[in-house]
Amino acid sequence: MSAPVPARSVTAQGNYAGSVSRFLAYAIDLFASTAVFTLVLAGISYVVQIVTGKQVHWDRQNIVVVILYVAWEFFYFGYSWAVSGRTFGMAVLGVRVVRADGAVAEPRRGVIRSLVFPLSFLLLGLGFLGILVQRERRALHDLIAGTAVIYAWDARAARLRFLAREAETAAPPAPASPLAGDAEAVPER
């Protein structure tokens, strides 16, 4: 019989996040932030209708709505990156924004990153090319803000925590006191 093969390490923690993970996180964030924005506008419409009795319709062509939406997106991304280094979508996919050297990013880097993020789009998407061709997978906004995006979810540690919880529930209960167990379990003095 051969010896059991040890389980391979299943962690990507600390590695640079790939383009698919980053894109999916952005798509989740765009959907979530737009949904929140839409719900807030619906809530405002409802309150205005109750208070004044008049219906308010928000049109996507209205410049006020566009300005509010853009300001909301800057706030959503900037606040999330400044406070925790991750947005909702990034948390779902297990990625985090850190400084280029791997240390925790300061809040100002998150704000700078959100302010220059549109540059990657405005240059016909070429600002994202670094994610595909650089070893560090840093986009233009990452280079300007001095940040990088890494995987921060440790699958191996999560599995070990799950196994530890499983072992706790499967273990027999310990005796309440040494006297309740057998005589050999009593410590000597």
Short mmCIF file of C-alpha atoms in Angstrom, two decimals:
data_model
loop_
_atom_site.label_atom_id
_atom_site.label_comp_id
_atom_site.label_asym_id
_atom_site.label_seq_id
_atom_site.Cartn_x
_atom_site.Cartn_y
_atom_site.Cartn_z
CA MET A 1 0.00 0.00 0.00
CA SER A 2 1.30 3.44 -0.81
CA ALA A 3 1.33 6.40 1.57
CA PRO A 4 -1.50 8.92 1.20
CA VAL A 5 -0.73 11.87 -1.01
CA PRO A 6 -0.81 15.16 0.92
CA ALA A 7 -3.43 17.65 -0.16
CA ARG A 8 -2.15 20.32 -2.53
CA SER A 9 -2.19 23.89 -1.40
CA VAL A 10 -5.33 25.51 -2.79
CA THR A 11 -4.56 29.16 -2.29
CA ALA A 12 -4.13 32.12 -4.57
CA GLN A 13 -3.82 34.61 -1.74
CA GLY A 14 -1.33 37.35 -2.48
CA ASN A 15 -1.18 36.65 -6.22
CA TYR A 16 -2.13 39.37 -8.68
CA ALA A 17 -5.79 39.15 -9.66
CA GLY A 18 -6.52 38.24 -13.25
CA SER A 19 -8.57 40.07 -15.83
CA VAL A 20 -11.62 37.81 -15.55
CA SER A 21 -11.85 38.18 -11.76
CA ARG A 22 -11.45 41.93 -11.99
CA PHE A 23 -14.01 42.26 -14.79
CA LEU A 24 -16.57 40.10 -12.98
CA ALA A 25 -16.06 42.11 -9.78
CA TYR A 26 -16.60 45.33 -11.74
CA ALA A 27 -19.74 43.91 -13.38
CA ILE A 28 -21.15 42.91 -9.97
CA ASP A 29 -20.31 46.36 -8.60
CA LEU A 30 -21.88 48.14 -11.55
CA PHE A 31 -25.06 46.12 -11.16
CA ALA A 32 -25.19 46.58 -7.35
CA SER A 33 -24.44 50.31 -7.40
CA THR A 34 -26.94 50.95 -10.20
CA ALA A 35 -29.60 48.98 -8.32
CA VAL A 36 -28.98 51.01 -5.15
CA PHE A 37 -29.09 54.25 -7.14
CA THR A 38 -32.36 53.23 -8.81
CA LEU A 39 -33.92 52.25 -5.48
CA VAL A 40 -32.93 55.58 -3.93
CA LEU A 41 -34.46 57.48 -6.86
CA ALA A 42 -37.65 55.40 -6.53
CA GLY A 43 -37.73 56.15 -2.81
CA ILE A 44 -37.34 59.88 -3.45
CA SER A 45 -40.12 59.74 -6.05
CA TYR A 46 -42.38 57.96 -3.59
CA VAL A 47 -41.73 60.50 -0.81
CA VAL A 48 -42.27 63.43 -3.19
CA GLN A 49 -45.53 61.88 -4.39
CA ILE A 50 -46.77 61.44 -0.82
CA VAL A 51 -45.75 64.93 0.28
CA THR A 52 -46.77 66.95 -2.79
CA GLY A 53 -49.20 64.63 -4.57
CA LYS A 54 -47.28 65.00 -7.84
CA GLN A 55 -45.55 62.23 -9.75
CA VAL A 56 -41.80 62.57 -10.35
CA HIS A 57 -40.28 60.71 -13.28
CA TRP A 58 -36.53 60.32 -13.56
CA ASP A 59 -35.30 60.31 -17.13
CA ARG A 60 -31.87 58.98 -18.12
CA GLN A 61 -31.56 61.90 -20.51
CA ASN A 62 -31.93 64.40 -17.67
CA ILE A 63 -28.54 66.00 -16.96
CA VAL A 64 -29.26 66.16 -13.22
CA VAL A 65 -29.81 62.40 -13.09
CA VAL A 66 -26.63 61.78 -15.09
CA ILE A 67 -24.56 64.03 -12.79
CA LEU A 68 -26.04 62.39 -9.69
CA TYR A 69 -25.31 58.92 -11.09
CA VAL A 70 -21.68 59.77 -11.94
CA ALA A 71 -21.19 61.34 -8.49
CA TRP A 72 -22.73 58.24 -6.89
CA GLU A 73 -20.38 55.93 -8.81
CA PHE A 74 -17.33 57.96 -7.73
CA PHE A 75 -18.56 57.81 -4.15
CA TYR A 76 -19.36 54.07 -4.30
CA PHE A 77 -15.96 53.05 -5.63
CA GLY A 78 -13.89 55.71 -3.87
CA TYR A 79 -15.40 55.14 -0.45
CA SER A 80 -15.17 51.35 -0.74
CA TRP A 81 -11.54 51.40 -1.84
CA ALA A 82 -10.59 54.03 0.73
CA VAL A 83 -12.24 52.31 3.70
CA SER A 84 -11.71 48.60 3.11
CA GLY A 85 -9.68 48.22 -0.09
CA ARG A 86 -12.53 46.36 -1.76
CA THR A 87 -15.96 46.92 -3.17
CA PHE A 88 -18.90 44.56 -2.80
CA GLY A 89 -18.05 42.78 -6.06
CA MET A 90 -14.41 42.48 -5.09
CA ALA A 91 -15.40 40.96 -1.74
CA VAL A 92 -17.62 38.42 -3.51
CA LEU A 93 -14.75 37.34 -5.76
CA GLY A 94 -12.06 37.56 -3.09
CA VAL A 95 -9.89 40.34 -4.48
CA ARG A 96 -8.52 43.43 -2.76
CA VAL A 97 -6.76 46.68 -3.67
CA VAL A 98 -3.36 47.07 -2.00
CA ARG A 99 -0.35 49.32 -2.47
CA ALA A 100 2.01 48.32 -5.26
CA ASP A 101 4.41 46.85 -2.68
CA GLY A 102 1.65 44.65 -1.20
CA ALA A 103 1.00 46.69 1.96
CA VAL A 104 -2.46 47.87 2.93
CA ALA A 105 -3.46 50.82 0.75
CA GLU A 106 -4.02 54.14 2.47
CA PRO A 107 -7.44 55.79 2.01
CA ARG A 108 -6.02 58.50 -0.25
CA ARG A 109 -4.88 55.83 -2.74
CA GLY A 110 -8.45 54.53 -2.95
CA VAL A 111 -9.76 58.03 -3.62
CA ILE A 112 -7.08 58.71 -6.24
CA ARG A 113 -7.80 55.35 -7.86
CA SER A 114 -11.49 56.17 -8.17
CA LEU A 115 -10.80 59.62 -9.60
CA VAL A 116 -8.44 58.34 -12.32
CA PHE A 117 -10.42 55.13 -13.02
CA PRO A 118 -12.35 56.78 -15.90
CA LEU A 119 -9.05 57.44 -17.71
CA SER A 120 -8.76 53.74 -18.46
CA PHE A 121 -12.11 53.94 -20.28
CA LEU A 122 -11.54 57.31 -21.91
CA LEU A 123 -8.41 56.08 -23.68
CA LEU A 124 -10.58 53.67 -25.68
CA GLY A 125 -10.03 50.96 -23.09
CA LEU A 126 -6.26 50.96 -23.59
CA GLY A 127 -5.81 51.80 -19.91
CA PHE A 128 -6.85 48.22 -19.13
CA LEU A 129 -4.24 46.70 -21.44
CA GLY A 130 -1.75 46.46 -18.56
CA ILE A 131 -4.00 43.90 -16.86
CA LEU A 132 -3.44 41.58 -19.81
CA VAL A 133 0.24 42.15 -20.58
CA GLN A 134 2.02 43.09 -17.33
CA ARG A 135 3.20 40.58 -14.78
CA GLU A 136 1.68 42.70 -11.99
CA ARG A 137 -1.58 43.05 -13.98
CA ARG A 138 -1.88 46.75 -13.18
CA ALA A 139 -4.18 48.99 -15.21
CA LEU A 140 -3.50 52.67 -15.85
CA HIS A 141 -5.47 53.74 -12.78
CA ASP A 142 -3.43 51.27 -10.67
CA LEU A 143 -0.17 52.72 -11.99
CA ILE A 144 -1.24 56.31 -11.25
CA ALA A 145 -2.58 55.49 -7.76
CA GLY A 146 0.33 53.17 -6.92
CA THR A 147 -1.97 50.21 -6.28
CA ALA A 148 -2.35 46.60 -7.34
CA VAL A 149 -5.24 44.14 -7.13
CA ILE A 150 -4.54 40.80 -5.46
CA TYR A 151 -6.45 37.72 -4.48
CA ALA A 152 -7.23 38.02 -0.77
CA TRP A 153 -9.42 34.98 -0.20
CA ASP A 154 -7.48 31.99 1.04
CA ALA A 155 -9.36 28.89 -0.08
CA ARG A 156 -7.05 26.59 1.88
CA ALA A 157 -7.62 28.47 5.14
CA ALA A 158 -11.38 28.51 4.53
CA ARG A 159 -11.33 24.74 3.96
CA LEU A 160 -9.31 24.21 7.13
CA ARG A 161 -11.80 26.30 9.13
CA PHE A 162 -14.64 24.22 7.66
CA LEU A 163 -12.88 20.98 8.58
CA ALA A 164 -12.20 22.28 12.10
CA ARG A 165 -15.91 23.05 12.57
CA GLU A 166 -16.75 19.58 11.25
CA ALA A 167 -14.30 18.00 13.71
CA GLU A 168 -15.79 19.98 16.61
CA THR A 169 -19.28 18.69 15.89
CA ALA A 170 -18.06 15.11 15.41
CA ALA A 171 -15.87 14.99 18.55
CA PRO A 172 -17.37 13.29 21.64
CA PRO A 173 -18.20 15.69 24.46
CA ALA A 174 -15.48 16.09 27.08
CA PRO A 175 -16.28 15.09 30.68
CA ALA A 176 -17.47 17.95 32.86
CA SER A 177 -14.78 17.44 35.49
CA PRO A 178 -11.80 15.16 35.97
CA LEU A 179 -13.72 13.29 38.68
CA ALA A 180 -16.50 12.44 36.25
CA GLY A 181 -14.05 10.65 33.91
CA ASP A 182 -11.97 7.58 34.64
CA ALA A 183 -9.42 7.58 37.44
CA GLU A 184 -6.42 7.71 35.09
CA ALA A 185 -7.54 11.08 33.67
CA VAL A 186 -7.05 12.82 37.04
CA PRO A 187 -3.81 14.84 36.98
CA GLU A 188 -1.16 13.97 39.54
CA ARG A 189 0.03 16.51 42.09
#
